Amino acid sequence: MIETILKKILPNFSGKKILIVGDIMLDEHIWSKVNRISPEAPVVIADVTRISHVPGGCGNVAANIKALGGTPLLVGLVGNDSSGDKLLVSLNNCGIQTNLIIKTGGRPTILKSRVIAGSQQVVRVDREDKGPLPVNLSEKVLKAALKQIKNADAVIISDYGKGITSEHLCQSMIKAAKQNKIPVLVDPKGTNYSKYKGATIITPNLSEASVASKVKIDDEKTLSKAGNFLLKTLDLQYALITKSENGMSLFAKNGQVINIPGIKREVFDITGAGDTVIATIALSLASGAKIEEACHLSNIAGSVKVTKIATQPVHANELEAALEEKEPTSRKIKTRKEISEIAKRLKSEGARIAFTNGCFDILHLGHVRYLKEAKKLGDVLIVGLNSDRSVKSLKGSTRPYVSGLERAEILASLESVDYVVIFDESRPDNLIRSIGPNVHVKGGDYKISQLPERKLVEQLGGKVVVIPPTKGRSTSNIIDRILGRQQ
């Protein structure tokens, strides 16, 4: 099985240095709720709930390299402006060094603002200067990048068509990479592909490959024609044409063609999927993998990315889980250590974490409705589940009626639940400390001031929200009916 081979590659990602040169940008996510139409015009009104900032462009490539276990060497430009400051902070939050990034007052930071409602982008607003880069700035970027070639295991040129990746820069980087016998990968843009001549591999999508080759791709024959055209005219070793949900096709200089089928996933957002693909290939090649293995692994990584909303990298443990082909419900059940790491990562990505806890013994309609409402209070809902031992201490020796692992799997099968973690204490204080939720949700007729967890949650910067119970729906009522104690 190819998955067995690919699993052996992943541990080798650790410490591999990938030099990334290209257009760095700030991705601003404006999270909102939409439930009405403006009386002024036929447009929706987005009620903003929060705003988050993450690295975009080749900054997202670097974030993927870091998340997969590699070491990104990121070279590029940011403006001497507030967006530039936010971008540098967001890179640092991802653990990416910014000492190779040049700050300039002569060019604004590229900013892409996406308004997101639910799991859908409503609109994107771009602020950028796409004109040619002044020669002095271009030389500074090139000089900084060339200095790092000897430290790198692979080079990625990430071209977003914003002026950084000139023909001179691309050809200089390709020449230097060849001299140092390291692969150079290109994520291309525009129509002038001659600047990528001599690269190891380029990764256009169907539309980009069609434009660059001037071949209308509508079947396997025209796809092959476009792929071979790119190989020959650009003197490439490989051309990888990505085909969205239909997978990807790899064309090799020796005439070999490898078609990698798509992986069926529920697609939420394709933003940044190409960044994930090229980052995975670069790390794979740097780790000694064969090109077909690298592409298979990148195909799986890309399929994981599209299940995530907005610009987010794919992490090594997520890729490992996808390789293991775990059941989706099993993937949601985490240890305390795992959930702590996941919570830390989610916060760095700007996600809002909702947390709730309970026994959830004999799941019923009241539980389901409660968890749906709890999920609405955050982007991610983590459920702390009392272990069998702690349920006994809270509910008595006859409880639970359903074992902890069964209860965990049942909870994990719910769409509203993102993660389940079993805890052994009677109270969730230690788990709350590990997660640090933005919202701690309780179900019942409690007054917030009376809740024992309130002070802890507030000390950690969160808040407590109480959701009233569904009348007449409880585990006790179900048991009473089963035993005939209730008519």
Short mmCIF file of N, CA and C in Angstrom, two decimals, residues 280-338:
data_model
loop_
_atom_site.label_atom_id
_atom_site.label_comp_id
_atom_site.label_asym_id
_atom_site.label_seq_id
_atom_site.Cartn_x
_atom_site.Cartn_y
_atom_site.Cartn_z
N THR A 280 4.16 20.35 0.87
CA THR A 280 4.31 18.91 1.12
C THR A 280 5.27 18.26 0.14
N ILE A 281 5.19 18.65 -1.13
CA ILE A 281 6.11 18.11 -2.13
C ILE A 281 7.55 18.50 -1.79
N ALA A 282 7.75 19.76 -1.44
CA ALA A 282 9.10 20.24 -1.13
C ALA A 282 9.71 19.47 0.04
N LEU A 283 8.94 19.30 1.11
CA LEU A 283 9.44 18.56 2.27
C LEU A 283 9.70 17.09 1.92
N SER A 284 8.85 16.52 1.08
CA SER A 284 9.02 15.12 0.69
C SER A 284 10.30 14.93 -0.12
N LEU A 285 10.52 15.79 -1.11
CA LEU A 285 11.73 15.68 -1.93
C LEU A 285 12.98 15.94 -1.08
N ALA A 286 12.88 16.92 -0.18
CA ALA A 286 14.01 17.21 0.71
C ALA A 286 14.32 16.03 1.63
N SER A 287 13.30 15.20 1.88
CA SER A 287 13.46 14.03 2.76
C SER A 287 13.88 12.78 2.00
N GLY A 288 14.11 12.92 0.68
CA GLY A 288 14.57 11.78 -0.11
C GLY A 288 13.48 10.96 -0.74
N ALA A 289 12.24 11.44 -0.71
CA ALA A 289 11.14 10.70 -1.32
C ALA A 289 11.21 10.76 -2.84
N LYS A 290 10.64 9.75 -3.48
CA LYS A 290 10.51 9.78 -4.94
C LYS A 290 9.41 10.77 -5.30
N ILE A 291 9.47 11.28 -6.53
CA ILE A 291 8.52 12.32 -6.93
C ILE A 291 7.08 11.82 -6.87
N GLU A 292 6.84 10.57 -7.26
CA GLU A 292 5.45 10.07 -7.22
C GLU A 292 4.95 9.94 -5.79
N GLU A 293 5.86 9.59 -4.87
CA GLU A 293 5.48 9.51 -3.46
C GLU A 293 5.17 10.90 -2.92
N ALA A 294 5.99 11.88 -3.32
CA ALA A 294 5.79 13.26 -2.88
C ALA A 294 4.43 13.78 -3.35
N CYS A 295 4.06 13.46 -4.59
CA CYS A 295 2.79 13.94 -5.14
C CYS A 295 1.60 13.24 -4.49
N HIS A 296 1.73 11.95 -4.24
CA HIS A 296 0.65 11.22 -3.54
C HIS A 296 0.42 11.83 -2.16
N LEU A 297 1.50 12.11 -1.45
CA LEU A 297 1.39 12.67 -0.11
C LEU A 297 0.78 14.06 -0.15
N SER A 298 1.18 14.86 -1.15
CA SER A 298 0.64 16.22 -1.27
C SER A 298 -0.83 16.20 -1.63
N ASN A 299 -1.25 15.19 -2.38
CA ASN A 299 -2.66 15.04 -2.74
C ASN A 299 -3.51 14.80 -1.49
N ILE A 300 -3.00 13.97 -0.58
CA ILE A 300 -3.70 13.71 0.68
C ILE A 300 -3.72 14.97 1.54
N ALA A 301 -2.58 15.66 1.60
CA ALA A 301 -2.50 16.90 2.40
C ALA A 301 -3.48 17.94 1.87
N GLY A 302 -3.55 18.07 0.55
CA GLY A 302 -4.49 19.03 -0.05
C GLY A 302 -5.93 18.68 0.27
N SER A 303 -6.24 17.38 0.32
CA SER A 303 -7.61 16.96 0.64
C SER A 303 -7.97 17.27 2.08
N VAL A 304 -6.96 17.29 2.96
CA VAL A 304 -7.21 17.68 4.35
C VAL A 304 -7.46 19.17 4.43
N LYS A 305 -6.69 19.96 3.68
CA LYS A 305 -6.81 21.42 3.73
C LYS A 305 -8.21 21.89 3.37
N VAL A 306 -8.81 21.29 2.33
CA VAL A 306 -10.11 21.81 1.86
C VAL A 306 -11.24 21.56 2.86
N THR A 307 -10.98 20.77 3.89
CA THR A 307 -11.99 20.58 4.94
C THR A 307 -11.92 21.70 5.98
N LYS A 308 -10.95 22.61 5.85
CA LYS A 308 -10.76 23.70 6.82
C LYS A 308 -11.25 25.01 6.22
N ILE A 309 -11.85 25.83 7.06
CA ILE A 309 -12.36 27.13 6.60
C ILE A 309 -11.23 28.15 6.62
N ALA A 310 -11.14 28.94 5.52
CA ALA A 310 -10.20 30.05 5.39
C ALA A 310 -8.75 29.56 5.31
N THR A 311 -7.81 30.50 5.43
CA THR A 311 -6.39 30.18 5.28
C THR A 311 -5.88 29.49 6.53
N GLN A 312 -5.60 28.21 6.41
CA GLN A 312 -5.08 27.42 7.53
C GLN A 312 -4.11 26.38 6.99
N PRO A 313 -3.00 26.14 7.70
CA PRO A 313 -2.07 25.09 7.26
C PRO A 313 -2.55 23.72 7.67
N VAL A 314 -1.94 22.68 7.11
CA VAL A 314 -2.20 21.31 7.51
C VAL A 314 -1.05 20.87 8.42
N HIS A 315 -1.40 20.27 9.55
CA HIS A 315 -0.40 19.86 10.52
C HIS A 315 -0.03 18.39 10.34
N ALA A 316 1.17 18.06 10.80
CA ALA A 316 1.70 16.71 10.62
C ALA A 316 0.76 15.64 11.18
N ASN A 317 0.18 15.90 12.37
CA ASN A 317 -0.70 14.89 12.96
C ASN A 317 -1.99 14.72 12.15
N GLU A 318 -2.45 15.79 11.49
CA GLU A 318 -3.64 15.69 10.65
C GLU A 318 -3.35 14.86 9.40
N LEU A 319 -2.16 15.07 8.84
CA LEU A 319 -1.76 14.30 7.66
C LEU A 319 -1.55 12.83 8.04
N GLU A 320 -0.98 12.61 9.20
CA GLU A 320 -0.77 11.24 9.68
C GLU A 320 -2.10 10.53 9.88
N ALA A 321 -3.08 11.24 10.45
CA ALA A 321 -4.41 10.66 10.67
C ALA A 321 -5.07 10.31 9.34
N ALA A 322 -4.90 11.18 8.34
CA ALA A 322 -5.47 10.92 7.02
C ALA A 322 -4.83 9.70 6.38
N LEU A 323 -3.53 9.52 6.60
CA LEU A 323 -2.82 8.36 6.07
C LEU A 323 -3.28 7.07 6.72
N GLU A 324 -3.61 7.16 8.00
CA GLU A 324 -4.05 5.98 8.73
C GLU A 324 -5.49 5.59 8.40
N GLU A 325 -6.16 6.48 7.63
CA GLU A 325 -7.54 6.21 7.23
C GLU A 325 -8.44 5.92 8.42
N LYS A 326 -8.26 6.68 9.47
CA LYS A 326 -9.12 6.51 10.65
C LYS A 326 -10.54 6.92 10.31
N GLU A 327 -11.49 6.32 11.03
CA GLU A 327 -12.87 6.76 10.89
C GLU A 327 -12.98 8.21 11.36
N PRO A 328 -13.78 9.05 10.69
CA PRO A 328 -13.91 10.45 11.10
C PRO A 328 -14.25 10.62 12.58
N THR A 329 -15.09 9.72 13.11
CA THR A 329 -15.44 9.86 14.53
C THR A 329 -14.25 9.59 15.43
N SER A 330 -13.46 8.59 15.09
CA SER A 330 -12.29 8.26 15.90
C SER A 330 -11.28 9.39 15.90
N ARG A 331 -11.17 10.10 14.79
CA ARG A 331 -10.23 11.20 14.69
C ARG A 331 -10.57 12.34 15.65
N LYS A 332 -11.84 12.40 16.04
CA LYS A 332 -12.26 13.49 16.92
C LYS A 332 -11.94 13.22 18.39
N ILE A 333 -11.69 11.97 18.75
CA ILE A 333 -11.44 11.61 20.15
C ILE A 333 -9.95 11.77 20.45
N LYS A 334 -9.63 12.65 21.40
CA LYS A 334 -8.24 13.02 21.67
C LYS A 334 -7.87 12.78 23.13
N THR A 335 -6.57 12.62 23.36
CA THR A 335 -6.07 12.58 24.73
C THR A 335 -5.95 14.01 25.25
N ARG A 336 -5.70 14.14 26.55
CA ARG A 336 -5.56 15.48 27.13
C ARG A 336 -4.37 16.22 26.53
N LYS A 337 -3.27 15.52 26.32
CA LYS A 337 -2.09 16.14 25.73
C LYS A 337 -2.39 16.60 24.31
N GLU A 338 -3.07 15.75 23.55
CA GLU A 338 -3.40 16.11 22.17
C GLU A 338 -4.32 17.32 22.12
#
